[in-house]
mmCIF file of C-alpha atoms and ligand atoms in Angstrom:
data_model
loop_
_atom_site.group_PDB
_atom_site.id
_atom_site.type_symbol
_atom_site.label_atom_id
_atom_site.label_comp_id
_atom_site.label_asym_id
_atom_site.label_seq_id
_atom_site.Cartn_x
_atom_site.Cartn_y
_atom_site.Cartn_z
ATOM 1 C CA UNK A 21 -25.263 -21.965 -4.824
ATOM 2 C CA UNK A 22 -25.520 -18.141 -3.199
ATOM 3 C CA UNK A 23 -23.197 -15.800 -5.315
ATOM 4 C CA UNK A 24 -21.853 -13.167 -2.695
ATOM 5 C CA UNK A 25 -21.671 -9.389 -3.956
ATOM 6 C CA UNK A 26 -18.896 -6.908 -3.012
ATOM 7 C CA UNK A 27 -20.514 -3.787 -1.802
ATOM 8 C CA UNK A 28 -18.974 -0.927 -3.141
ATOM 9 C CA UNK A 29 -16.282 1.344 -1.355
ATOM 10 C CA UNK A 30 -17.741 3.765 1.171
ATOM 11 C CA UNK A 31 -14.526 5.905 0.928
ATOM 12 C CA UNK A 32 -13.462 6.370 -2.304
ATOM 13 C CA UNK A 33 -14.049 6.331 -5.762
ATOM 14 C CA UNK A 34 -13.922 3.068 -7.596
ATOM 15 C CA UNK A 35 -13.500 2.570 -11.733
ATOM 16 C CA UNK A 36 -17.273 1.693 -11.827
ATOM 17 C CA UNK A 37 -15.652 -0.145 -15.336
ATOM 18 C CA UNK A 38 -14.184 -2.260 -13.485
ATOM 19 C CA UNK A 39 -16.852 -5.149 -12.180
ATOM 20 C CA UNK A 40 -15.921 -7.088 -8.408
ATOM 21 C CA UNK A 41 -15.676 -10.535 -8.695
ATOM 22 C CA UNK A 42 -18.630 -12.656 -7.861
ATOM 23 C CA UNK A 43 -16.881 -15.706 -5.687
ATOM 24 C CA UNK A 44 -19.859 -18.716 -4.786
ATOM 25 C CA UNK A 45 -19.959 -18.839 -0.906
ATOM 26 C CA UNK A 46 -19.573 -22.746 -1.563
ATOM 27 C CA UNK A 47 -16.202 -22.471 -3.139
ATOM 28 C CA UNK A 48 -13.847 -24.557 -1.007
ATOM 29 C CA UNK A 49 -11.263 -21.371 -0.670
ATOM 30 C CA UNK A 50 -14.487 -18.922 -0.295
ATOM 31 C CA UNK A 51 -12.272 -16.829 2.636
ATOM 32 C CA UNK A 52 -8.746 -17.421 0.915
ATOM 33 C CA UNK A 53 -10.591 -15.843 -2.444
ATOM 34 C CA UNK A 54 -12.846 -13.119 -0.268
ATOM 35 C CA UNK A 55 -9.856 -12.145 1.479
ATOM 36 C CA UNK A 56 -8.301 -11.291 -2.112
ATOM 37 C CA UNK A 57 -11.146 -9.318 -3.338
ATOM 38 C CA UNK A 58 -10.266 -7.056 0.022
ATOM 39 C CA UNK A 59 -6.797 -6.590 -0.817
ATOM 40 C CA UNK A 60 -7.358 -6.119 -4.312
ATOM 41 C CA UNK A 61 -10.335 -3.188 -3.404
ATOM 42 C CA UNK A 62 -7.560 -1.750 -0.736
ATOM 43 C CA UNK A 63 -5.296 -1.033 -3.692
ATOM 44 C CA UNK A 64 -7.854 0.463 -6.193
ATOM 45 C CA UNK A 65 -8.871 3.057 -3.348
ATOM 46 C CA UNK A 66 -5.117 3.309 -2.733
ATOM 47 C CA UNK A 67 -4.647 2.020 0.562
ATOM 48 C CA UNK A 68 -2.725 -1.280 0.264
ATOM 49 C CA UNK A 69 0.167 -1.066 -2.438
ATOM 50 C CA UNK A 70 0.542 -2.841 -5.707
ATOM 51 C CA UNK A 71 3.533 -4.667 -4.262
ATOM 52 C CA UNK A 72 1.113 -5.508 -1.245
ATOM 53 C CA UNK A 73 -0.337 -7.884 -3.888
ATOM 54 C CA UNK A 74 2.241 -9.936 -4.264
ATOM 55 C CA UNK A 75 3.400 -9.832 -0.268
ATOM 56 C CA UNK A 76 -0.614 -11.526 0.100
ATOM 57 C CA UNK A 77 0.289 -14.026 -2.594
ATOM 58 C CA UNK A 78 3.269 -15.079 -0.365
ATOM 59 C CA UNK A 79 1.289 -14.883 2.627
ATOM 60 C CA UNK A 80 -1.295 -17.191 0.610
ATOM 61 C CA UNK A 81 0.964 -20.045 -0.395
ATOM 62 C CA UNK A 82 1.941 -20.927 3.250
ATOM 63 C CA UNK A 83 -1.464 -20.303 4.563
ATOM 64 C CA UNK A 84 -2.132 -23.077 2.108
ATOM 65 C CA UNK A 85 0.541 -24.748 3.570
ATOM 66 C CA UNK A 86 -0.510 -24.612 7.339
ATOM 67 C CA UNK A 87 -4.294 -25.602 6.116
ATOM 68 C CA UNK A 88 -5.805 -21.995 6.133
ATOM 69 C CA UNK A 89 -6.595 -22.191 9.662
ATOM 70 C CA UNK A 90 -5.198 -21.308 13.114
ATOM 71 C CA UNK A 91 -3.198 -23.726 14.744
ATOM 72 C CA UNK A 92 -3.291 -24.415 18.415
ATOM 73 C CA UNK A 93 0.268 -22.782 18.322
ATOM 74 C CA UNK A 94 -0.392 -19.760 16.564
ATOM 75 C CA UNK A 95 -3.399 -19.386 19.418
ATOM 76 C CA UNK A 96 -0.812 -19.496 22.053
ATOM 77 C CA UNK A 97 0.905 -17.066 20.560
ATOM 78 C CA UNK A 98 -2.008 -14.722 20.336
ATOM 79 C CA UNK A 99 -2.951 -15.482 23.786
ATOM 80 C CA UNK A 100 1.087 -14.121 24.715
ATOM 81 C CA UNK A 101 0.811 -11.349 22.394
ATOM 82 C CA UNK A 102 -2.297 -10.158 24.049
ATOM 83 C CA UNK A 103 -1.166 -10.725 28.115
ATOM 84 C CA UNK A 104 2.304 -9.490 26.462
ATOM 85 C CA UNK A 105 0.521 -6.199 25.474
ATOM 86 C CA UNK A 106 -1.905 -5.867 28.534
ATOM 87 C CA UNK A 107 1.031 -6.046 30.616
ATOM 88 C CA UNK A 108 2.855 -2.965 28.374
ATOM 89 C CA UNK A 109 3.057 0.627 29.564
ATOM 90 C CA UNK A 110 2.833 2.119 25.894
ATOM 91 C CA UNK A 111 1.677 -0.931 23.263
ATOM 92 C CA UNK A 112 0.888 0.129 19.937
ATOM 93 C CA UNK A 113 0.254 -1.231 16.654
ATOM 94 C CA UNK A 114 1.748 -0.536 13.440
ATOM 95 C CA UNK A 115 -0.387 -0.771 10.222
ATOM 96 C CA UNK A 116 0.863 -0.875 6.561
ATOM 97 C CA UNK A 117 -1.241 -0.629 3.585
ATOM 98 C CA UNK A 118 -1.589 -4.676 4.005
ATOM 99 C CA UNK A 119 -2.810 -4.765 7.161
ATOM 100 C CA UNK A 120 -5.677 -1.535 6.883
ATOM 101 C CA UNK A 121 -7.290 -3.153 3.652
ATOM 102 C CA UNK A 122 -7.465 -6.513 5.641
ATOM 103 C CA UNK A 123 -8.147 -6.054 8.891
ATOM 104 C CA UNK A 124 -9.296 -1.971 9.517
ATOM 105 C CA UNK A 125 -11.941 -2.580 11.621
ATOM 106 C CA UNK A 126 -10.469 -5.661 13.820
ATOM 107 C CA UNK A 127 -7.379 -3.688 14.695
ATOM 108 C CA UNK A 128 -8.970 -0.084 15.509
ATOM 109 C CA UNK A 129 -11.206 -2.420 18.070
ATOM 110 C CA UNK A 130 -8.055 -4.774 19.300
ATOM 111 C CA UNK A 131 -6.523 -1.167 20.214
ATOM 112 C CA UNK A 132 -10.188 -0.182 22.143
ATOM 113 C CA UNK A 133 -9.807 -3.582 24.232
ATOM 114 C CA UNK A 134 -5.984 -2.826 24.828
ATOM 115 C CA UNK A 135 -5.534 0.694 24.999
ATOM 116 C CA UNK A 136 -2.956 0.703 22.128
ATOM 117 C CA UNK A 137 -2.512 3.245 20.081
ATOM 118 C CA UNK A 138 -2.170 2.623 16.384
ATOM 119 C CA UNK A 139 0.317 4.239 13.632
ATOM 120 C CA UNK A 140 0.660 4.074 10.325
ATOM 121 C CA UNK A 141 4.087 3.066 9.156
ATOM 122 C CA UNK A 142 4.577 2.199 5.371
ATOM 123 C CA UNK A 143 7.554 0.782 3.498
ATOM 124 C CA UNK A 144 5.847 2.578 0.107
ATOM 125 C CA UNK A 145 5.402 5.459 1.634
ATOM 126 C CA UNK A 146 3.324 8.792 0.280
ATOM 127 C CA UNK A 147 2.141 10.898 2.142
ATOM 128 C CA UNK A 148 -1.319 10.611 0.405
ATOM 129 C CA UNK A 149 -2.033 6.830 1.521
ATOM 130 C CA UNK A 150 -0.782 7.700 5.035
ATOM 131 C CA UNK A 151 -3.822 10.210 5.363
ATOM 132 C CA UNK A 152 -6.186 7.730 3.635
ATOM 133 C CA UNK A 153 -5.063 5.098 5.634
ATOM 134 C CA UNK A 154 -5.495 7.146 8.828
ATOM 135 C CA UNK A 155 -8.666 8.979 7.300
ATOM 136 C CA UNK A 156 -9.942 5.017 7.507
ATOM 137 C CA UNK A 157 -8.661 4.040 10.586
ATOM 138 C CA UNK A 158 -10.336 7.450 12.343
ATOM 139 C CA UNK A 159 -13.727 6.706 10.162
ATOM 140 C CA UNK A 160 -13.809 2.687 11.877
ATOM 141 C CA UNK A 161 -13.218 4.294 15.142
ATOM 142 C CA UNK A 162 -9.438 4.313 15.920
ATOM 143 C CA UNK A 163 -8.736 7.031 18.861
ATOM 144 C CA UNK A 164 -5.334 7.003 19.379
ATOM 145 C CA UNK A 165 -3.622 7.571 16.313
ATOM 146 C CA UNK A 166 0.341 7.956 15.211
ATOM 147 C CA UNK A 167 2.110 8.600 11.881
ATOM 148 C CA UNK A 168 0.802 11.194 9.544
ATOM 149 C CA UNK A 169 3.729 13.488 11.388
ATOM 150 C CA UNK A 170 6.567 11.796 12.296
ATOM 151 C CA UNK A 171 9.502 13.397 14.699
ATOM 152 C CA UNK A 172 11.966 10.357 14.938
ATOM 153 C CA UNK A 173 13.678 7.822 13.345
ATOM 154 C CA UNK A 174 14.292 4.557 13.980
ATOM 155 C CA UNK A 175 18.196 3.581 14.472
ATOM 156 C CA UNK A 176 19.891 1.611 11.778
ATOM 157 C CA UNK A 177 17.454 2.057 9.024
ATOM 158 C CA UNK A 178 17.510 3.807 5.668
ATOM 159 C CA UNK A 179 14.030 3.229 4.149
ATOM 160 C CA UNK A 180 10.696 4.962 4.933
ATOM 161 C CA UNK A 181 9.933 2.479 7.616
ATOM 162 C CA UNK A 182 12.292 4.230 10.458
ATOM 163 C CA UNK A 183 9.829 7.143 10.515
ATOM 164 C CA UNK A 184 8.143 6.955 13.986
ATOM 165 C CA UNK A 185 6.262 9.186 16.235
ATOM 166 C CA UNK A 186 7.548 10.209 19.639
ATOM 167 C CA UNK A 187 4.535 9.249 22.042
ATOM 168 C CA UNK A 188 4.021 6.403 19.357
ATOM 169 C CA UNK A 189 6.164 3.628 17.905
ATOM 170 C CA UNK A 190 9.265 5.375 19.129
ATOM 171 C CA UNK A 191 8.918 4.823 22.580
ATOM 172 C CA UNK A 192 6.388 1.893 22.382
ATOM 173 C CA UNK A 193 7.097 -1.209 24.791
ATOM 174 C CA UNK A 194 5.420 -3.430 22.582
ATOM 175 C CA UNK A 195 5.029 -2.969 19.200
ATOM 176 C CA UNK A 196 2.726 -5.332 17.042
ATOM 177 C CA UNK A 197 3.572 -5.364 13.491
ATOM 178 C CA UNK A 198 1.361 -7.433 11.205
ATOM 179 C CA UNK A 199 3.179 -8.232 7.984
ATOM 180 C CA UNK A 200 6.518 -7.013 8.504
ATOM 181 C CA UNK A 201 9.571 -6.730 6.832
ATOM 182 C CA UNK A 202 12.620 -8.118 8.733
ATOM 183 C CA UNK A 203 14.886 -5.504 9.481
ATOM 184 C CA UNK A 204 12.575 -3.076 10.893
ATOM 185 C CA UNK A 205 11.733 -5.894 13.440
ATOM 186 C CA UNK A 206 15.147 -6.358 13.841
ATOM 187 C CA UNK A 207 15.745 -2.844 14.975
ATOM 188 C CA UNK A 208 13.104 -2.746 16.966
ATOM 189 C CA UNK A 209 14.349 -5.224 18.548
ATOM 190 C CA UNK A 210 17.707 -3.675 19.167
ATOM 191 C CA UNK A 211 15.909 -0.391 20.416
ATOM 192 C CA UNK A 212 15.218 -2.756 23.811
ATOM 193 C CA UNK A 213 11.377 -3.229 22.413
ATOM 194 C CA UNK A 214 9.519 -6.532 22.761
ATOM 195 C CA UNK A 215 8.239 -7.156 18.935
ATOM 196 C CA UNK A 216 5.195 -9.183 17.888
ATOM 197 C CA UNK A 217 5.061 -9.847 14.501
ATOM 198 C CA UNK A 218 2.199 -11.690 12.587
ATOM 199 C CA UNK A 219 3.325 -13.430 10.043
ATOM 200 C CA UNK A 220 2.050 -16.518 7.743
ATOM 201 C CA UNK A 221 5.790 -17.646 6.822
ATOM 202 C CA UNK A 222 7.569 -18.790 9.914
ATOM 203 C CA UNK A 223 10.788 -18.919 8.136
ATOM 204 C CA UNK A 224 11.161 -14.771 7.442
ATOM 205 C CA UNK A 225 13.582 -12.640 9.195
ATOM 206 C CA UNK A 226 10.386 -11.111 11.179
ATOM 207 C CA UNK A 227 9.519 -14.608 12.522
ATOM 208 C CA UNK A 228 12.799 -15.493 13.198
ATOM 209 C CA UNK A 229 13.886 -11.819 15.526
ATOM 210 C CA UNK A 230 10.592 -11.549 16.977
ATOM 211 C CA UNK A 231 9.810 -11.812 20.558
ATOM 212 C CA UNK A 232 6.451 -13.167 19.604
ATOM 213 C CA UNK A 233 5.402 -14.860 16.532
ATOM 214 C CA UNK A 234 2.267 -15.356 15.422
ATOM 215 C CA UNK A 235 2.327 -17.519 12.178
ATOM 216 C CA UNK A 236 -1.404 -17.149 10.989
ATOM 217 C CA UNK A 237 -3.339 -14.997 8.352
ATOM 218 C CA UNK A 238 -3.999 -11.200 9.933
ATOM 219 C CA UNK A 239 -7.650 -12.181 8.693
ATOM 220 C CA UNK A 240 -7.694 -14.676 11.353
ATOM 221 C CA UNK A 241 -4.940 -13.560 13.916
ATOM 222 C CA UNK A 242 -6.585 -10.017 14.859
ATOM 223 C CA UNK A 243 -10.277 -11.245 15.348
ATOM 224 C CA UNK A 244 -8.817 -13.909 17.556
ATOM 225 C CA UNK A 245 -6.854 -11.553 19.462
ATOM 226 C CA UNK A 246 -10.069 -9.386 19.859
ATOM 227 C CA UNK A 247 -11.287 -11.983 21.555
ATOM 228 C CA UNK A 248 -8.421 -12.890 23.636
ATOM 229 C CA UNK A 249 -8.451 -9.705 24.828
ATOM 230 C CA UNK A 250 -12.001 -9.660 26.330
ATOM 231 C CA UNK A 251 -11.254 -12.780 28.042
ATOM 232 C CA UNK A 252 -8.037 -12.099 29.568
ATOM 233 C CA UNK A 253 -8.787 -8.188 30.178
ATOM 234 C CA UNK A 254 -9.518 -8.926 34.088
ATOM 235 C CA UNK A 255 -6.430 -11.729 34.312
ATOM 236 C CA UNK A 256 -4.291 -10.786 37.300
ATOM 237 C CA UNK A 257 -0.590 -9.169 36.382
ATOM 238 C CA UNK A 258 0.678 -12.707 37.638
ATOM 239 C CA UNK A 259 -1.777 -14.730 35.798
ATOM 240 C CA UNK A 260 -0.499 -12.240 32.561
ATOM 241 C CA UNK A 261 3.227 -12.997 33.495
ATOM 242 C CA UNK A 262 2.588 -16.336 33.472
ATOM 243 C CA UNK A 263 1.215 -16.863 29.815
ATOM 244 C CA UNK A 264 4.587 -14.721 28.998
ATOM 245 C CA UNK A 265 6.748 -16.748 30.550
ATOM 246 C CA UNK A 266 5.331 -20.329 29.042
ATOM 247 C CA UNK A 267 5.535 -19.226 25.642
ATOM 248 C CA UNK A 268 8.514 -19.705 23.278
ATOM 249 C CA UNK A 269 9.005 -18.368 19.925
ATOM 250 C CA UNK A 270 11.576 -21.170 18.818
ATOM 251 C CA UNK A 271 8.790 -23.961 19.858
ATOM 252 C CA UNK A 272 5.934 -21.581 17.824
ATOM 253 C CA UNK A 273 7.972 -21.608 15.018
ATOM 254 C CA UNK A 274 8.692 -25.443 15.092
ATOM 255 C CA UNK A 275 5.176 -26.475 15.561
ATOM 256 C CA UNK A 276 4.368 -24.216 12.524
ATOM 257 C CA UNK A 277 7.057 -25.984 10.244
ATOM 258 C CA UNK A 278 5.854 -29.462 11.797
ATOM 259 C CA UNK A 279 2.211 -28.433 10.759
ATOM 260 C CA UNK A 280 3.499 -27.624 7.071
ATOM 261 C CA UNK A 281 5.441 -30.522 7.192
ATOM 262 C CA UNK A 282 2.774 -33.017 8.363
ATOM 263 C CA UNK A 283 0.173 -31.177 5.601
ATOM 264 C CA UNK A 284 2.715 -32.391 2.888
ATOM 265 C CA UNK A 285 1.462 -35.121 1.555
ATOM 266 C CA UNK A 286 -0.667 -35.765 -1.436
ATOM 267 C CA UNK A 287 -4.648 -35.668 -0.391
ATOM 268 C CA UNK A 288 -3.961 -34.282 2.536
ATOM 269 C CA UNK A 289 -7.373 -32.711 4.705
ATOM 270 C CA UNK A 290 -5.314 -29.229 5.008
ATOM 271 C CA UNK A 291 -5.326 -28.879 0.904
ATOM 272 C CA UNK A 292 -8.520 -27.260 -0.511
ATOM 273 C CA UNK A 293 -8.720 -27.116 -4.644
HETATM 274 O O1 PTJ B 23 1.872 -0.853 2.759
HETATM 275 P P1 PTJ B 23 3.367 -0.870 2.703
HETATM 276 O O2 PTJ B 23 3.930 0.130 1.738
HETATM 277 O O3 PTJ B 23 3.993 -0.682 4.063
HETATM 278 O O4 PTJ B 23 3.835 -2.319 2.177
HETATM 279 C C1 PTJ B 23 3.429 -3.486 2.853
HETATM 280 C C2 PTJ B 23 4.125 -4.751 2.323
HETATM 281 C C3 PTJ B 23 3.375 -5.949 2.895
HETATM 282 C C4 PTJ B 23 4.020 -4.751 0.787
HETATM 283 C C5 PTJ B 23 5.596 -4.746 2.746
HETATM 284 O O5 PTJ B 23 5.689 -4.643 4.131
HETATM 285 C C6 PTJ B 23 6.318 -5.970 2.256
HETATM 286 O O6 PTJ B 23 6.892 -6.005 1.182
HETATM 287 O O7 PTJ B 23 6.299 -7.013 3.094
HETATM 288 P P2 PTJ B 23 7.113 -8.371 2.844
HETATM 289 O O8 PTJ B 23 8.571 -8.137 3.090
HETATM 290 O O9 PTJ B 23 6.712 -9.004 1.563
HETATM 291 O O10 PTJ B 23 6.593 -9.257 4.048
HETATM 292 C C7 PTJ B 23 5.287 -9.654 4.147
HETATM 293 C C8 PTJ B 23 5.264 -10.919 5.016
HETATM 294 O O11 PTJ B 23 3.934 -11.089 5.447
HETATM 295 C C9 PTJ B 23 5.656 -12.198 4.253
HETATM 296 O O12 PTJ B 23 6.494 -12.998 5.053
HETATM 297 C C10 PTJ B 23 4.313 -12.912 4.000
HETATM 298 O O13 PTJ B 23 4.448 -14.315 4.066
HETATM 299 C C11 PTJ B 23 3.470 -12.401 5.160
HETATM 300 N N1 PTJ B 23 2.048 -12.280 4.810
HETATM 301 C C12 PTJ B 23 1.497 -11.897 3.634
HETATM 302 N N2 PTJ B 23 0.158 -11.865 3.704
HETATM 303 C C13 PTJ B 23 -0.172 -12.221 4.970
HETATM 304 C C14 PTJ B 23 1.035 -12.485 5.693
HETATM 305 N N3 PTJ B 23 1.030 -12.851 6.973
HETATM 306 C C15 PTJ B 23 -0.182 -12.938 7.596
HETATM 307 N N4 PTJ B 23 -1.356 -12.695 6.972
HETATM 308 C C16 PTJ B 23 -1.409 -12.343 5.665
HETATM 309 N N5 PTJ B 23 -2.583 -12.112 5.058
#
C-alpha cells in the first residue's frame, strides 16, 4: 500500500516538530481523512480557525451520512447555482477560513469561469487571517478581490460577519456562501439577495433560508461547479432561466434527508469503516 506525503506549506511557517500524518491511499475514507489533514494545515498557518475544526467534524458526520459523495440532487443544485450566478449582474463569493484551507484554488478558478468576485468574510475575525487569507487567494490567482477594507454593514447583524464591501457582498445579486452560519444567510436574504449556500447538513438554518442549497462537501461541490460552469458558460439566458426555474430548494432538501434516511441501515454501501 502507497503512503501519501503532505508537502509542506508554501506560505507559511509550519512547527517542523510537528510531523503530517501519513494516511495509506487505500484507506476506505482516504478523501474524508485527506480532506482533514487540509483543514488541520489551514489552521496551523492560521487560515481556517480552531473552531473551523469542529464546524468540519459536523460537516463530516452527515457527509457520512449522505455516503461521502454527490447526490444527483446536490448536482442539480450546482447546476442552478451556476446558471443562477451566470445569469447575476454582480455574483460573488464569500470565503471563511473553512472554505480557503479547503477549496483555495477551486474557488479563485469558479470566480475566473463566472466573473465573480470573491471576499473574505469571517465570523472569527482578525484582521491578520483576513490578509493571509486574501494574501492566498491573490497568490492562487483570485482577481477580483473584497474584504480586507470593509465600508458597510450588513442589516440586522451584530457579529463580525455584517462587514461587507460596497462593490462586493453589499450589493452582490448572488452571493455564494460555502459553510455558513444561518443568520447571515438569513439577512442576506432579507437584503432582496438570492443566497446559495453549500452546506453538508440540510437541516441548518442556512439550508433551510437559502434560495439554493447545495447539501454536499465544498471539497466536492466547488470542483463540480467548475465544471458546470464550462459547460453551461455558452447556455442561452433562456436555457439559464430555465434550470432556475425547475429547481426547488424544499425538494433538494428532501431528497437529501431521503438519501440519509435510505443510508440508515446497518451494512449499508454508503458506510465506509
Ligand atoms: O473562518 P470563520 O471565522 O469565518 O469561521 C468559519 C466557521 C465554519 C467556523 C463558522 O462559519 C461556523 O461556525 O460555521 P457553523 O455555524 O458551524 O456552520 C458550518 C456548517 O457547514 C455546518 O452546518 C456544517 O454541517 C457545514 N459543513 C462543515 N464542513 C463542511 C460543511 N459543509 C460542506 N462541506 C464541508 N466540508
Amino acid at each position: 500500500m502507497k503512503n501519501v506525503k503532505y508537502p509542506a506549506p508554501e506560505y507559511h511557517d509550519i512547527d517542523p516538530g510537528v510531523p503530517m500524518t501519513d494516511i495509506p491511499e487505500g484507506h476506505p475514507r482516504y478523501r474524508s481523512l485527506l480532506t482533514r489533514e487540509l483543514l488541520v494545515k489551514g489552521v496551523r498557518e492560521g487560515i481556517a480557525s480552531e473552531q473551523g475544526l469542529i464546524a468540519q467534524g459536523r460537516g463530516e458526520a452527515f457527509d457520512y451520512l449522505i455516503g461521502e459523495r454527490t447526490t444527483d440532487s446536490a448536482l442539480a443544485a450546482e447546476s442552478a447555482a451556476i446558471a443562477m450566478m451566470l445569469l447575476a449582474e454582480n455574483p460573488v463569493i464569500s470565503v471563511n477560513g473553512n472554505a480557503a484551507a479547503l477549496a483555495a484554488d477551486e474557488i479563485c478558478a469558479l470566480a475566473g469561469a463566472i466573473g465573480a468576485g470573491v471576499e473574505v468574510n469571517l465570523f472569527h475575525r482578525t484582521e491578520a487571517r483576513v490578509a493571509k487569507i486574501a494574501a492566498l487567494l491573490r497568490s492562487r490567482g483570485c482577481g477580483r478581490l473584497y474584504g480586507e477594507r470593509p465600508d458597510r454593514l450588513i442589516p440586522g447583524l451584530s457579529h463580525e460577519r455584517a462587514k461587507a464591501t460596497a462593490e462586493g457582498i453589499f450589493t452582490a445579486d448572488v452571493v455564494l456562501v460555502p459553510l455558513e452560519d444561518g443568520d447571515r444567510c438569513e439577512a442576506l436574504v432579507r437584503m432582496g439577495k438570492k443566497v446559495i449556500v453549500i452546506d453538508l447538513n440540510p437541516l441548518s438554518r442556512s439550508a433551510t433560508t437559502a434560495t439554493v442549497t447545495i447539501v454536499d462537501n465544498i471539497v466536492r461541490a466547488v470542483p463540480n461547479m467548475v465544471r458546470l460552469a464550462d459547460e453551461l458558460k455558452g447556455t442561452p439566458r433562456m436555457g439559464l432561466e430555465e434550470i432556475v426555474e425547475e429547481f426547488h430548494n424544499e425538494r433538494a432538501l428532501s431528497a437529501a434527508l431521503k438519501t440519509i434516511l435510505d443510508n440508515l441501515s446497518i451494512g449499508h454501501r454508503g458506510f465506509q469503516a
